[in-house]
PDB file of C-alpha atoms in Angstrom:
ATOM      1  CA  UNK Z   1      -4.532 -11.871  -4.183  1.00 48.00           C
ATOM      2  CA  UNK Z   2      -3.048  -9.497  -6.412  1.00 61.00           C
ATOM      3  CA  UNK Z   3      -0.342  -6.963  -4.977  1.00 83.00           C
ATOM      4  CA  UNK Z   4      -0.553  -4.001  -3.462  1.00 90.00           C
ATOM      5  CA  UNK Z   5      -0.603  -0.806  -5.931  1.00 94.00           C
ATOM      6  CA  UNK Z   6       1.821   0.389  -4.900  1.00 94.00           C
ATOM      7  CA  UNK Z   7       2.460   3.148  -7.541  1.00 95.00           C
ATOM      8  CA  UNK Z   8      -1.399   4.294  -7.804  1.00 96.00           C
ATOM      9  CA  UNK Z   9      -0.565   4.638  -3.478  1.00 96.00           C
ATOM     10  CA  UNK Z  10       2.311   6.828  -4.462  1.00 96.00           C
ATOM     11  CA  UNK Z  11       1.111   9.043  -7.285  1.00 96.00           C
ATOM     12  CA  UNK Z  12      -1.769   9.793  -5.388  1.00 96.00           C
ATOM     13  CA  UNK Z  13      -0.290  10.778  -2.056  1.00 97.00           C
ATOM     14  CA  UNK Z  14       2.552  12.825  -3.846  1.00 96.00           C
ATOM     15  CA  UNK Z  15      -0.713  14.783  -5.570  1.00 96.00           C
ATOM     16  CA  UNK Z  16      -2.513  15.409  -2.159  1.00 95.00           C
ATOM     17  CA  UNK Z  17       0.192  16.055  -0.011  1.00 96.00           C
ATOM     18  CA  UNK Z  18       1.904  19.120   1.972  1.00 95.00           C
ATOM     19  CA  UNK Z  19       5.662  18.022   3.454  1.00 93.00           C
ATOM     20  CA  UNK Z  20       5.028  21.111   6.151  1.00 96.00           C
ATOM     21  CA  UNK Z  21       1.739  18.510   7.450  1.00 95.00           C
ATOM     22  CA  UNK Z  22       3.599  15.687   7.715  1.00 97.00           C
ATOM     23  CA  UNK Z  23       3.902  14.765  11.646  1.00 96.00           C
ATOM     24  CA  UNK Z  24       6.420  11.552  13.332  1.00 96.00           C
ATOM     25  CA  UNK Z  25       4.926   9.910  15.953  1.00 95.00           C
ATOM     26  CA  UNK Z  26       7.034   7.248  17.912  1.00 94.00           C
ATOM     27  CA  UNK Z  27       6.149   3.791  18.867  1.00 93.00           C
ATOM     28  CA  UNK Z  28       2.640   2.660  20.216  1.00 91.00           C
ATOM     29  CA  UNK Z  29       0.867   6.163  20.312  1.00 93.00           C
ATOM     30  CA  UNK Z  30      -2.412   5.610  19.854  1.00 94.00           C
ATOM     31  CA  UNK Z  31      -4.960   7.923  17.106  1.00 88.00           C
ATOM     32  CA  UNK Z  32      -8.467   8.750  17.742  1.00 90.00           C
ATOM     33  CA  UNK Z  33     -10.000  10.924  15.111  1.00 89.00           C
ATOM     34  CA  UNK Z  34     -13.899  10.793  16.215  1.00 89.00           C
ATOM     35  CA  UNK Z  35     -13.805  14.793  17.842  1.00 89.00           C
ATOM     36  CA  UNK Z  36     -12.849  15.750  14.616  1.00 90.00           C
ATOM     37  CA  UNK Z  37     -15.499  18.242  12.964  1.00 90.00           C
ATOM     38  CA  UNK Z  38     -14.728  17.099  10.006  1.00 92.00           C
ATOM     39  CA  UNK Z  39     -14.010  13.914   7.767  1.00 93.00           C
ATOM     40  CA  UNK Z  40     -10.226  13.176   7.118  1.00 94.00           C
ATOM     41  CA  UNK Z  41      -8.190  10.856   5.161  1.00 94.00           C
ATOM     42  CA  UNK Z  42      -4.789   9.469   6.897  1.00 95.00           C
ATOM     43  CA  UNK Z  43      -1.767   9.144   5.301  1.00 96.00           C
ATOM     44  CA  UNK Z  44       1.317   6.630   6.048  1.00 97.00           C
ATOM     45  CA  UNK Z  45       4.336   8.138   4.681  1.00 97.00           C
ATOM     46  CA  UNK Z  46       6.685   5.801   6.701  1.00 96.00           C
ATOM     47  CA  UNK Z  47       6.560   2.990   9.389  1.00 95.00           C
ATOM     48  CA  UNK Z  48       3.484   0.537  10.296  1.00 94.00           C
ATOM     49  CA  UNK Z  49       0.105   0.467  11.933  1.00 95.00           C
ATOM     50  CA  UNK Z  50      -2.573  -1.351  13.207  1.00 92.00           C
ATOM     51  CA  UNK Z  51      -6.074  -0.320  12.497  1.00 91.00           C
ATOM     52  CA  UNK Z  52      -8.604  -1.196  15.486  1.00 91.00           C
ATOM     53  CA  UNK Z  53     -12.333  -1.229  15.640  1.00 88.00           C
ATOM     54  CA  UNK Z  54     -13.600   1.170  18.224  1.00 87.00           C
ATOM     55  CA  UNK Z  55     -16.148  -0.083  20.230  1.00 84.00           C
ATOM     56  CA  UNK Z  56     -14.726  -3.902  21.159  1.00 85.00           C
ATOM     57  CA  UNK Z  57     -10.613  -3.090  19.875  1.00 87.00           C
ATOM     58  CA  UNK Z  58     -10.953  -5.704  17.161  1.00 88.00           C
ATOM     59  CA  UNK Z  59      -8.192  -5.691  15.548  1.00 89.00           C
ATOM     60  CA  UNK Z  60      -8.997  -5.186  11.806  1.00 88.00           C
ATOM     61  CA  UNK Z  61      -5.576  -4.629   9.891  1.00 87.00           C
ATOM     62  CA  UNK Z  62      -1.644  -3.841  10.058  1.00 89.00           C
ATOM     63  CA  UNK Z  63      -0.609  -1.807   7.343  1.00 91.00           C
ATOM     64  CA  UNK Z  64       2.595  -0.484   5.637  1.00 92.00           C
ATOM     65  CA  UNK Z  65       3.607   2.559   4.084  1.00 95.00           C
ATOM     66  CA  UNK Z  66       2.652   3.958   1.788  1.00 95.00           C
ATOM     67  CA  UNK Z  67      -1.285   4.125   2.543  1.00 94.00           C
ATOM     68  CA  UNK Z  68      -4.486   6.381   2.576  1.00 95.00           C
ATOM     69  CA  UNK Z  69      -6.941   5.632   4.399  1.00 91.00           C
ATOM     70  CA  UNK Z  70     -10.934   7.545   4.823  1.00 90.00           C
ATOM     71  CA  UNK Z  71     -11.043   8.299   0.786  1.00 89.00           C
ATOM     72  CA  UNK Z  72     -14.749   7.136   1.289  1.00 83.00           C
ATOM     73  CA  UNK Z  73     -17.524   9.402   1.717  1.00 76.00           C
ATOM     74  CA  UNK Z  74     -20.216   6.277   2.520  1.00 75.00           C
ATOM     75  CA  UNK Z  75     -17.616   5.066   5.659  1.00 78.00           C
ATOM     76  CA  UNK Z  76     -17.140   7.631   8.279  1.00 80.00           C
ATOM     77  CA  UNK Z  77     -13.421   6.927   8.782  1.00 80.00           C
ATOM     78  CA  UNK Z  78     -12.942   9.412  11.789  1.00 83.00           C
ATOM     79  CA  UNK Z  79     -15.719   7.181  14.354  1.00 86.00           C
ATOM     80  CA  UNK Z  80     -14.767   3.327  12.631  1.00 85.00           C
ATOM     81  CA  UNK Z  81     -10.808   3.082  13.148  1.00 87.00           C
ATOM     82  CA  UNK Z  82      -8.289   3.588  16.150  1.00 92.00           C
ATOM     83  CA  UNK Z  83      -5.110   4.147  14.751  1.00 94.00           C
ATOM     84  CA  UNK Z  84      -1.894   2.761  16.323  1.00 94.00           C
ATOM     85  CA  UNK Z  85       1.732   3.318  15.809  1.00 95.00           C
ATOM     86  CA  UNK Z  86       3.495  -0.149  15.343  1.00 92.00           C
ATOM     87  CA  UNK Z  87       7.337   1.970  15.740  1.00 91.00           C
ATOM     88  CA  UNK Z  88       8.071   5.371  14.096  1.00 95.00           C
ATOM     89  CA  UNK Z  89       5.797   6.801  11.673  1.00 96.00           C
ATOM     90  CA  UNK Z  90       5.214   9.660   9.246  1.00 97.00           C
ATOM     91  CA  UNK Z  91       1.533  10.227   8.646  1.00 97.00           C
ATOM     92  CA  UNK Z  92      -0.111  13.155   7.669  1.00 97.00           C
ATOM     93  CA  UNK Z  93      -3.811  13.909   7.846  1.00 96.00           C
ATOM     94  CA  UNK Z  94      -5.979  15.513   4.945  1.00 96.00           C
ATOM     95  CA  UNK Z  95      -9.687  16.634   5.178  1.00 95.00           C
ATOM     96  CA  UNK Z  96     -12.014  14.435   2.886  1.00 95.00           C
ATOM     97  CA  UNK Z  97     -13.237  17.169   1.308  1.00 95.00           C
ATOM     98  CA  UNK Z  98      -9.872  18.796  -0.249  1.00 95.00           C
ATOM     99  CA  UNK Z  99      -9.289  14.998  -1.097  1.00 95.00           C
ATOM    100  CA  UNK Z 100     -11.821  14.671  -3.513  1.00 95.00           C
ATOM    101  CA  UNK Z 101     -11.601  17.993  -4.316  1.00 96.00           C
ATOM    102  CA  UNK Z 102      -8.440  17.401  -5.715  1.00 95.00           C
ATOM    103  CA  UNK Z 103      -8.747  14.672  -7.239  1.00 96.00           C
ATOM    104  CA  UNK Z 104     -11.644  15.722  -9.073  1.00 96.00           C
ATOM    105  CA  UNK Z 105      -9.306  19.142 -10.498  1.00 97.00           C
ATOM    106  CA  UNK Z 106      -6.385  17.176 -11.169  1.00 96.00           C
ATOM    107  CA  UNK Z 107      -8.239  13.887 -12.508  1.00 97.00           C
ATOM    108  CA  UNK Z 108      -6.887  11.862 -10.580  1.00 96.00           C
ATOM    109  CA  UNK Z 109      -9.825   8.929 -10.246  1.00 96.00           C
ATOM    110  CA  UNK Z 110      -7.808   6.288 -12.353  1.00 96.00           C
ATOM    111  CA  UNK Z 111      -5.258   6.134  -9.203  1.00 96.00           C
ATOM    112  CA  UNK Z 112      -8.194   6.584  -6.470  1.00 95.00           C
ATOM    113  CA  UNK Z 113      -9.968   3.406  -8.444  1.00 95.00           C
ATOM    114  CA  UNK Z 114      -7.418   0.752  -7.810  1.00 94.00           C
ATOM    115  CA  UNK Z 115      -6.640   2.037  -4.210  1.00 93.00           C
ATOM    116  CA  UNK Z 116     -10.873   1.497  -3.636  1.00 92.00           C
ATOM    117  CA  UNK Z 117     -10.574  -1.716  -5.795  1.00 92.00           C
ATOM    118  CA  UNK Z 118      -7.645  -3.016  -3.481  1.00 90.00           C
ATOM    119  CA  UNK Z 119      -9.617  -1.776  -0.038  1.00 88.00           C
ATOM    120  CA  UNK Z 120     -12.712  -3.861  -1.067  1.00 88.00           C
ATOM    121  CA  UNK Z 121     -10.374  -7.050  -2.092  1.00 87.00           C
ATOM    122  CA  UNK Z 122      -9.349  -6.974   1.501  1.00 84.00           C
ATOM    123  CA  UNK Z 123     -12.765  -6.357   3.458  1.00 82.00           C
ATOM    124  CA  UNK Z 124     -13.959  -9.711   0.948  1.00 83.00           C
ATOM    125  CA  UNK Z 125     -11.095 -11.957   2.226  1.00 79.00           C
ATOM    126  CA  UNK Z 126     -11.492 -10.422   6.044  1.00 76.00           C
ATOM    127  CA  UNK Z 127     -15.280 -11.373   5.471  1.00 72.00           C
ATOM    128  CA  UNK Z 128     -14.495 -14.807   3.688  1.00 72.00           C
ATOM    129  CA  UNK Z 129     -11.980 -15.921   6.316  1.00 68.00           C
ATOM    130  CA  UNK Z 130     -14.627 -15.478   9.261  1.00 65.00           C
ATOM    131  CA  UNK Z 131     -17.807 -15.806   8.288  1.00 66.00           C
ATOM    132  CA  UNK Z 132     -19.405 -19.742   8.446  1.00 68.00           C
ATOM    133  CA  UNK Z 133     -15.920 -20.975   9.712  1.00 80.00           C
ATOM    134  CA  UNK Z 134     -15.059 -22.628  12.377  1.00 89.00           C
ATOM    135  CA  UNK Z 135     -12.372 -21.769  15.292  1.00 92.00           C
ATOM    136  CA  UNK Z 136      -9.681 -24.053  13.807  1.00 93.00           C
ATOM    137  CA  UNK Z 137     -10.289 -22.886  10.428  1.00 92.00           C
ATOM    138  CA  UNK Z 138     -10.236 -18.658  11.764  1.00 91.00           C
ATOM    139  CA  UNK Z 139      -6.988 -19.632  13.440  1.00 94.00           C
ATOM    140  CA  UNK Z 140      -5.320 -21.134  10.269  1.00 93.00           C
ATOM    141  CA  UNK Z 141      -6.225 -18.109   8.320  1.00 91.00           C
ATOM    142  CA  UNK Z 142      -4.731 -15.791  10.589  1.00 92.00           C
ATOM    143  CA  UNK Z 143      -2.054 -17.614  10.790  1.00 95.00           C
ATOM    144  CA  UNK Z 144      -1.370 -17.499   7.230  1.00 93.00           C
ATOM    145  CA  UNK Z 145      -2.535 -14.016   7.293  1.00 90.00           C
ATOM    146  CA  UNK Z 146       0.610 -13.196   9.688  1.00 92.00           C
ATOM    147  CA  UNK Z 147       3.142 -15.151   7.325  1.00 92.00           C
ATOM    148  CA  UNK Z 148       2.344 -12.556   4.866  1.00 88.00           C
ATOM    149  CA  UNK Z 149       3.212  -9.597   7.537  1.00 88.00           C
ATOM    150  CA  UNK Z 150       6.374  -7.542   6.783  1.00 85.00           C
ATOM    151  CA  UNK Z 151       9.100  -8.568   8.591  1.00 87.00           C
ATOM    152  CA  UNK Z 152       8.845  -5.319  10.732  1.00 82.00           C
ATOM    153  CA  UNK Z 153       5.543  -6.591  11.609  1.00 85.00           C
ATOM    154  CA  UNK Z 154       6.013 -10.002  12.763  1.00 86.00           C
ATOM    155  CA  UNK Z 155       9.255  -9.938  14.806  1.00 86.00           C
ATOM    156  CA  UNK Z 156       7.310  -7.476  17.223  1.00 86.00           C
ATOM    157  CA  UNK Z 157       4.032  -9.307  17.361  1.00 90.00           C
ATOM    158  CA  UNK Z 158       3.315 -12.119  19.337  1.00 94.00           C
ATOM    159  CA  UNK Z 159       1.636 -14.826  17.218  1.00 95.00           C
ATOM    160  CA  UNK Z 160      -0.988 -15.585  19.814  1.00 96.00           C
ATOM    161  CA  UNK Z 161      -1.591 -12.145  20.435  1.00 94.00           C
ATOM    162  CA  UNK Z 162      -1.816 -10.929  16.761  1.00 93.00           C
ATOM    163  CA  UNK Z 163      -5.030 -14.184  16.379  1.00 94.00           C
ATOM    164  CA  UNK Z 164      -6.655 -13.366  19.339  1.00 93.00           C
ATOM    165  CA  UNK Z 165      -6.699  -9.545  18.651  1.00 90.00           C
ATOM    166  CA  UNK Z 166      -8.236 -10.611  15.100  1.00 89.00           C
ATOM    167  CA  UNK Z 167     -10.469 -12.679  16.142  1.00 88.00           C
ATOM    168  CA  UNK Z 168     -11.655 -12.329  19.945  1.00 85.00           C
ATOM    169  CA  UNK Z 169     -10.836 -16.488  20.279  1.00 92.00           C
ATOM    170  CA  UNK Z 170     -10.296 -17.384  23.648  1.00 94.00           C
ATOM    171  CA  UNK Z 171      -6.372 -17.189  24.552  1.00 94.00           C
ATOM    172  CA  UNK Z 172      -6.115 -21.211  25.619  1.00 96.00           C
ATOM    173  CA  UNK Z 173      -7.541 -21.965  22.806  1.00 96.00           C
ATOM    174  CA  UNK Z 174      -5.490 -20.351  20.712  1.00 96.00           C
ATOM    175  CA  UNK Z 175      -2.305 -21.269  22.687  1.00 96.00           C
ATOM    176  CA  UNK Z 176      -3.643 -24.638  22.633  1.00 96.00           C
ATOM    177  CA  UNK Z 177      -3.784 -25.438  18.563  1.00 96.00           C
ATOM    178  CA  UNK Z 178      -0.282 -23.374  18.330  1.00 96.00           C
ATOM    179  CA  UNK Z 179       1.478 -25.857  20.753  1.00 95.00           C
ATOM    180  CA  UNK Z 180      -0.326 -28.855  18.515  1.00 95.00           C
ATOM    181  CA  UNK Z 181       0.662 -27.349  15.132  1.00 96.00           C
ATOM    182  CA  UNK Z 182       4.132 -26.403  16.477  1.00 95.00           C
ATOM    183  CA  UNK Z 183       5.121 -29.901  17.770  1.00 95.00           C
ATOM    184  CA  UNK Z 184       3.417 -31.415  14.861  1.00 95.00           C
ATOM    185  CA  UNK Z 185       6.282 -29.914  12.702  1.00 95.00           C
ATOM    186  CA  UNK Z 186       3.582 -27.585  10.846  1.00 95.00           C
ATOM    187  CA  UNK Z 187       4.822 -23.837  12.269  1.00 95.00           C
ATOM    188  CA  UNK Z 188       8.181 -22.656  13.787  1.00 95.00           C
ATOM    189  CA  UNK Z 189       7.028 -20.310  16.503  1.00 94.00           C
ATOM    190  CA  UNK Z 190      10.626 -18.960  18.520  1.00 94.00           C
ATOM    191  CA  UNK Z 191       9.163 -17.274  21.906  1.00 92.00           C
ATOM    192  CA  UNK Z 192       6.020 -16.707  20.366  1.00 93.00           C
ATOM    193  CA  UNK Z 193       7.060 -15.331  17.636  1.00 94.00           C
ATOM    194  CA  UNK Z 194       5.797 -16.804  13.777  1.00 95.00           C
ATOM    195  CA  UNK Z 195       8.810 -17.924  12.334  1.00 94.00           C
ATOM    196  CA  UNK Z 196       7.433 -19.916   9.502  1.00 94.00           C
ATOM    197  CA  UNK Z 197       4.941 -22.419   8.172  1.00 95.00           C
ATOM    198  CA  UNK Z 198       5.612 -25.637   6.699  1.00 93.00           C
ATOM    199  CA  UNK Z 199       2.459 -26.920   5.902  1.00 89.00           C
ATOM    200  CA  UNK Z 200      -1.324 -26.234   7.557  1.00 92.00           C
ATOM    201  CA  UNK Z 201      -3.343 -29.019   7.571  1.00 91.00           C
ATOM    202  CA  UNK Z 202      -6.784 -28.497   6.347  1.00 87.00           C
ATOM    203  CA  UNK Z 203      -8.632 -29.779   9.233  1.00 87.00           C
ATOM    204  CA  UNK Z 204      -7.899 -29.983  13.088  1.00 84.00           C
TER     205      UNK Z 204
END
């Protein structure tokens, strides 16, 4: 998958944003933006988070500073994401509409294209990895899919916890094809914790 970009991220948060709106928030504090009368876009300036689906706490993402995230006026950001603080973070929160306003005045759609581009890369390989596959082959992917994590990321998370939170796979199950894949010499897990893969095999 191509990287992150990065500097399209940057240019356009340093165009939308007000330093007096940024807010810290310490570890774990949960966001819900669904009272909200209107639509806003969140900004990461600093730290992690995890992005949860509402209605059954699905985990959907972690993400890293910088991000934006609700620059979509067909997805109601404010009633499809819980937002939680993985450690200190600097986020700020923009209305929609003063999004696009600006960057409509300050043309500003080259940078808003590759962050859109970049979303939809990531909701095709969330969609890919689940759909028509089987539990072995959804645990493999989130395994790999947790090798990729920043650092910051996985020496919090529990590697059993971050697959079942992703995929709603029973617990012993999970536990069970971790314990097989760590003693057959394919992960290093050090008290629960993903420590590296060797080689996945293809099959269970």
């Amino acid at each position: 998958m191509k990287m992150k970009p990065q500097s399209h991220i940057q240019s356009l948060i340093n165009s939308l944003s007000n330093k007096n709106n940024i807010v810290i928030e310490k570890d774990k504090r949960t966001f819900s933006f669904e009272r909200l009368t209107v639509s806003v876009c969140f900004i990461l300036h600093k730290g992690n988070i995890a992005a949860f689906r509402p209605d059954d706490q699905l985990l959907m993402r972690y993400a890293s500073a910088p991000i934006i995230i609700g620059i979509n006026e067909f997805i109601d950001f404010n009633h499809q994401f819980i937002i939680q603080a993985n450690g200190e973070i600097a986020y700020e929160l923009i209305p929609l509409e003063e999004v696009m306003k600006r960057v409509e005045s300050l043309n500003l759609w080259e940078n808003l294209s590759y962050i859109l581009m970049y979303n939809m890369k990531l909701m095709v390989n969330d969609h890919s990895k689940a759909v028509g596959r089987g539990t072995y082959e959804i645990i493999r992917s989130s395994i790999i899919e947790l090798m990729v994590q920043t650092d910051d990321i996985k020496t919090k998370i529990n590697a059993c916890d971050y697959i079942q939170s992703r995929t709603n796979i029973s617990r012993s199950r999970i536990m069970s094809i971790l314990k097989d894949l760590k003693e057959g010499g394919y992960i290093d897990i050090e008290k629960g914790r993903l420590i590296n893969i060797n080689q996945l095999p293809l099959k269970y």
